[in-house]
XYZ file of C-alpha atoms in Angstrom:
269
model
C 0.000 0.000 0.000
C 1.274 3.469 -0.862
C 1.296 6.151 1.800
C -1.834 8.309 1.579
C -1.161 11.754 0.157
C -3.735 14.339 1.187
C -4.910 16.820 -1.440
C -2.515 19.651 -2.160
C -5.355 22.062 -2.801
C -6.241 25.591 -1.638
C -9.098 24.049 0.375
C -8.491 20.480 1.548
C -12.022 19.232 0.978
C -13.137 16.299 3.152
C -14.163 14.329 0.090
C -10.718 14.890 -1.396
C -9.058 13.503 1.727
C -11.368 10.489 1.673
C -10.606 9.856 -1.989
C -6.861 10.093 -1.336
C -7.175 7.413 1.348
C -9.077 5.114 -1.024
C -6.523 5.596 -3.798
C -3.664 4.839 -1.426
C -4.705 1.168 -1.562
C -3.626 0.878 -5.184
C -0.122 0.548 -6.550
C -1.443 1.603 -9.979
C -4.762 1.974 -11.809
C -6.281 1.985 -15.271
C -8.959 4.704 -15.243
C -11.732 4.432 -17.814
C -12.395 8.021 -18.901
C -15.530 8.878 -20.862
C -15.036 12.628 -21.133
C -17.518 13.556 -18.404
C -16.925 15.309 -15.093
C -16.695 12.161 -12.952
C -14.004 10.198 -14.734
C -11.999 13.290 -15.699
C -11.973 14.455 -12.088
C -10.950 11.025 -10.830
C -8.091 10.755 -13.320
C -6.850 14.282 -12.575
C -6.963 13.817 -8.818
C -5.303 10.389 -8.889
C -2.550 11.523 -11.249
C -1.762 14.645 -9.220
C -1.542 12.512 -6.110
C 1.054 10.208 -7.523
C -0.962 7.145 -8.488
C 0.664 5.518 -11.550
C -2.116 5.674 -14.130
C -3.064 4.405 -17.511
C -5.962 6.569 -18.700
C -8.105 4.780 -21.257
C -10.709 6.471 -23.437
C -12.938 4.437 -25.728
C -14.231 5.863 -29.000
C -17.291 4.647 -30.867
C -20.277 6.120 -32.735
C -21.943 6.485 -29.317
C -19.248 8.821 -27.961
C -19.551 12.497 -28.977
C -16.495 13.863 -30.764
C -16.351 16.770 -28.302
C -15.940 14.291 -25.418
C -12.926 12.725 -27.121
C -11.460 16.161 -27.821
C -11.941 17.103 -24.155
C -10.126 13.971 -22.998
C -7.222 14.558 -25.374
C -6.870 18.191 -24.314
C -6.844 17.425 -20.589
C -4.477 14.479 -21.081
C -2.006 16.769 -22.856
C -2.313 19.437 -20.160
C -1.915 16.969 -17.271
C 0.682 14.698 -18.872
C -1.372 11.510 -18.697
C -0.424 8.192 -20.226
C -3.487 8.145 -22.491
C -4.646 5.184 -24.541
C -7.495 5.732 -27.020
C -9.166 2.536 -28.181
C -12.318 1.233 -29.801
C -14.633 -0.919 -27.718
C -16.204 -3.114 -30.370
C -19.739 -2.903 -28.973
C -21.121 -2.310 -32.469
C -19.886 -5.793 -33.363
C -22.066 -7.201 -30.568
C -25.639 -7.921 -31.734
C -26.826 -7.961 -28.114
C -25.835 -4.302 -27.847
C -27.187 -3.282 -31.247
C -30.586 -4.860 -30.468
C -30.930 -2.219 -27.736
C -32.590 -4.185 -24.944
C -33.320 -2.443 -21.670
C -29.980 -3.721 -20.338
C -28.016 -2.481 -23.367
C -25.518 -0.749 -21.049
C -24.531 -4.152 -19.651
C -23.278 -5.239 -23.069
C -21.612 -1.878 -23.702
C -19.663 -2.038 -20.438
C -18.893 -5.730 -20.945
C -17.158 -4.869 -24.211
C -15.449 -1.825 -22.691
C -14.014 -3.524 -19.626
C -12.985 -6.632 -21.532
C -11.121 -4.428 -24.003
C -9.385 -2.521 -21.199
C -8.435 -5.772 -19.471
C -6.772 -6.849 -22.706
C -4.678 -3.661 -22.720
C -3.416 -3.592 -19.129
C -3.103 -5.778 -16.057
C -3.765 -2.805 -13.765
C -7.026 -2.728 -11.778
C -9.729 -0.891 -13.719
C -11.351 2.134 -12.052
C -14.529 3.942 -13.035
C -15.749 7.421 -12.115
C -19.088 6.244 -10.714
C -20.379 8.178 -7.709
C -23.071 7.548 -5.088
C -25.798 9.212 -7.160
C -25.325 6.539 -9.835
C -26.497 3.876 -7.391
C -29.985 5.396 -7.407
C -30.439 4.861 -11.161
C -31.017 1.755 -13.238
C -27.394 1.032 -14.182
C -26.882 -2.425 -15.714
C -23.358 -1.320 -16.566
C -22.543 -1.545 -12.861
C -23.372 -5.258 -13.011
C -20.816 -5.723 -15.782
C -18.333 -3.770 -13.677
C -18.935 -5.943 -10.615
C -18.424 -9.114 -12.653
C -15.032 -7.793 -13.760
C -13.990 -6.442 -10.358
C -13.921 -2.844 -11.536
C -13.338 -0.495 -8.607
C -15.241 2.724 -7.932
C -13.012 4.974 -5.789
C -15.513 7.830 -5.605
C -18.263 5.537 -4.348
C -15.862 4.125 -1.762
C -15.029 7.679 -0.699
C -18.733 8.448 -0.237
C -18.825 11.085 -2.974
C -21.989 12.385 -4.623
C -22.161 14.220 -7.941
C -22.100 17.528 -6.062
C -18.929 16.403 -4.273
C -17.300 15.505 -7.585
C -18.096 18.939 -9.017
C -16.719 20.629 -5.899
C -13.513 18.609 -6.168
C -13.163 19.483 -9.869
C -13.421 23.186 -9.005
C -10.813 22.775 -6.243
C -8.516 21.112 -8.779
C -8.749 24.217 -10.948
C -11.042 22.641 -13.554
C -14.065 24.992 -13.552
C -15.168 24.110 -17.082
C -15.063 20.395 -16.265
C -16.920 21.021 -12.990
C -19.850 22.616 -14.810
C -20.233 19.988 -17.520
C -23.864 18.878 -17.764
C -24.724 15.202 -17.423
C -24.093 13.705 -20.848
C -24.725 9.970 -21.142
C -23.674 8.215 -24.329
C -25.535 8.945 -27.549
C -27.110 5.466 -27.552
C -29.126 6.540 -24.510
C -31.145 8.774 -26.865
C -32.616 5.730 -28.653
C -35.802 4.180 -27.318
C -35.468 0.642 -26.010
C -36.072 -1.932 -28.750
C -35.081 0.338 -31.649
C -31.831 -1.039 -33.038
C -28.747 1.081 -32.382
C -27.599 2.512 -35.698
C -24.513 4.648 -36.254
C -26.401 6.966 -38.636
C -29.026 7.681 -35.960
C -26.332 8.513 -33.423
C -24.570 10.826 -35.872
C -27.881 12.625 -36.445
C -28.448 12.978 -32.698
C -24.951 14.378 -32.201
C -25.414 16.951 -34.981
C -28.882 17.931 -33.776
C -27.797 18.414 -30.178
C -24.793 20.461 -31.235
C -26.999 22.721 -33.366
C -29.603 22.999 -30.608
C -26.976 23.891 -28.014
C -25.699 26.662 -30.282
C -29.259 27.933 -30.745
C -30.236 27.822 -27.082
C -26.927 28.736 -25.476
C -27.125 26.176 -22.690
C -29.482 24.137 -20.570
C -30.446 20.476 -20.634
C -31.687 19.109 -23.935
C -31.935 15.714 -25.591
C -32.651 14.650 -29.151
C -34.537 11.342 -28.894
C -35.095 8.623 -31.496
C -38.537 7.159 -30.752
C -41.128 5.039 -32.503
C -43.154 8.217 -33.118
C -40.201 9.958 -34.731
C -37.540 12.406 -33.568
C -38.444 14.142 -30.301
C -36.572 16.940 -28.543
C -36.757 17.156 -24.749
C -36.021 20.485 -23.064
C -35.686 21.446 -19.431
C -38.303 23.830 -18.061
C -36.135 26.906 -18.542
C -35.905 26.219 -22.284
C -39.528 25.356 -23.036
C -40.221 28.931 -24.125
C -37.783 28.336 -27.002
C -39.810 25.415 -28.377
C -40.928 27.252 -31.565
C -37.333 27.962 -32.585
C -36.358 24.409 -31.715
C -39.198 23.050 -33.835
C -38.138 25.137 -36.833
C -34.530 23.938 -36.624
C -35.485 20.301 -36.093
C -37.980 20.333 -38.943
C -35.184 21.513 -41.216
C -32.693 18.921 -39.951
C -35.189 16.075 -40.149
C -36.266 17.019 -43.666
C -32.655 16.818 -44.774
C -32.505 13.156 -43.709
C -36.080 12.105 -44.486
C -36.891 11.827 -40.783
C -40.117 12.739 -39.039
C -40.044 15.393 -36.323
C -42.561 14.492 -33.615
C -42.272 17.649 -31.516
C -40.880 18.893 -28.210
C -41.665 17.889 -24.652
C -40.330 18.343 -21.125
C -37.017 16.676 -20.333
C -37.284 13.444 -18.382
C -34.191 11.551 -17.273
C -34.031 8.005 -18.607
C -37.028 8.554 -20.868
C -35.808 6.056 -23.483
C -35.765 3.058 -21.140
C -39.018 1.257 -21.907
C -39.534 -1.729 -19.644
C -42.346 -4.227 -20.104
C-alpha cells in the first residue's frame, strides 16, 4: 500500500481527503475516462496525487467527438499516459438490439477491451448518485472487479463537481450530465450509427441555438423528439423550426418537443 497523500489544494475538501485514502490502496490503476466530469476528475486527482495511471478512453459512434477532444486536451495538459481505443460494442448484436440492459453489453465490451490492454485494476468514475439509477453497466463492472473509488469515498455528484473546481477545472466542474448517444434511442429500436450521428449533430446545433441548458434529441417510434428542461420550453418554436429543417434533410419525421425526463428512453415491459 502506498502512503496516503492528502490533497494539495487551496481548500483540503473532506471528500478529497477520503478519496486520497481510497486511492492509497492501489499501486497503480487503469482509469476508464468517458469525457464527463466524474471520470476526468478522478483521473486528474489520482494523477496529481502520484498514483501511476493508464488513462483509457474508448471511441465509438456512441461517444460524442467533443468528449474525445476534451479527454485529449486534458491528457495533454496533465501529462497523462493516455490510450485511445475502440470498444467493439457495435460488433455485438446484443448491444445493437438495444434491450433495456443495453448498457450491460456496452460495459462488458469496454471492460474486456481494457483488461486486454493492461493488467492494472480498472477504475470507473461512478459516484453515489449513480447507485440510485437503473445502471446495468454496474453489473458488468462488478463481474469484472472494476473499482469505484468515488463511491468508496462516499462522494456524490455535487462532491465531484466541488472537487473538480478545487482542482482548478471549472469548465469540467460545470459539464452537464451527458450519457452516451445510444441513450437517446428508445429501447427496442436497433442502435444505428447513422441515428447517433444525427443525434450528435442535432444536439450540437440545438446547443448553439439555445446557449445552454439540458436538452436531448430522442429517437422514438413516433419519430424524432426533442426534450427540453423547463427553462428552455419557451424556445420550443425555434427548436421546432430547426429540427424540422434537420429532419427534412434526412427524411426523418419530427414528432415535436416535450419536457425533459431523465431516462425517458428506457421502456420496460
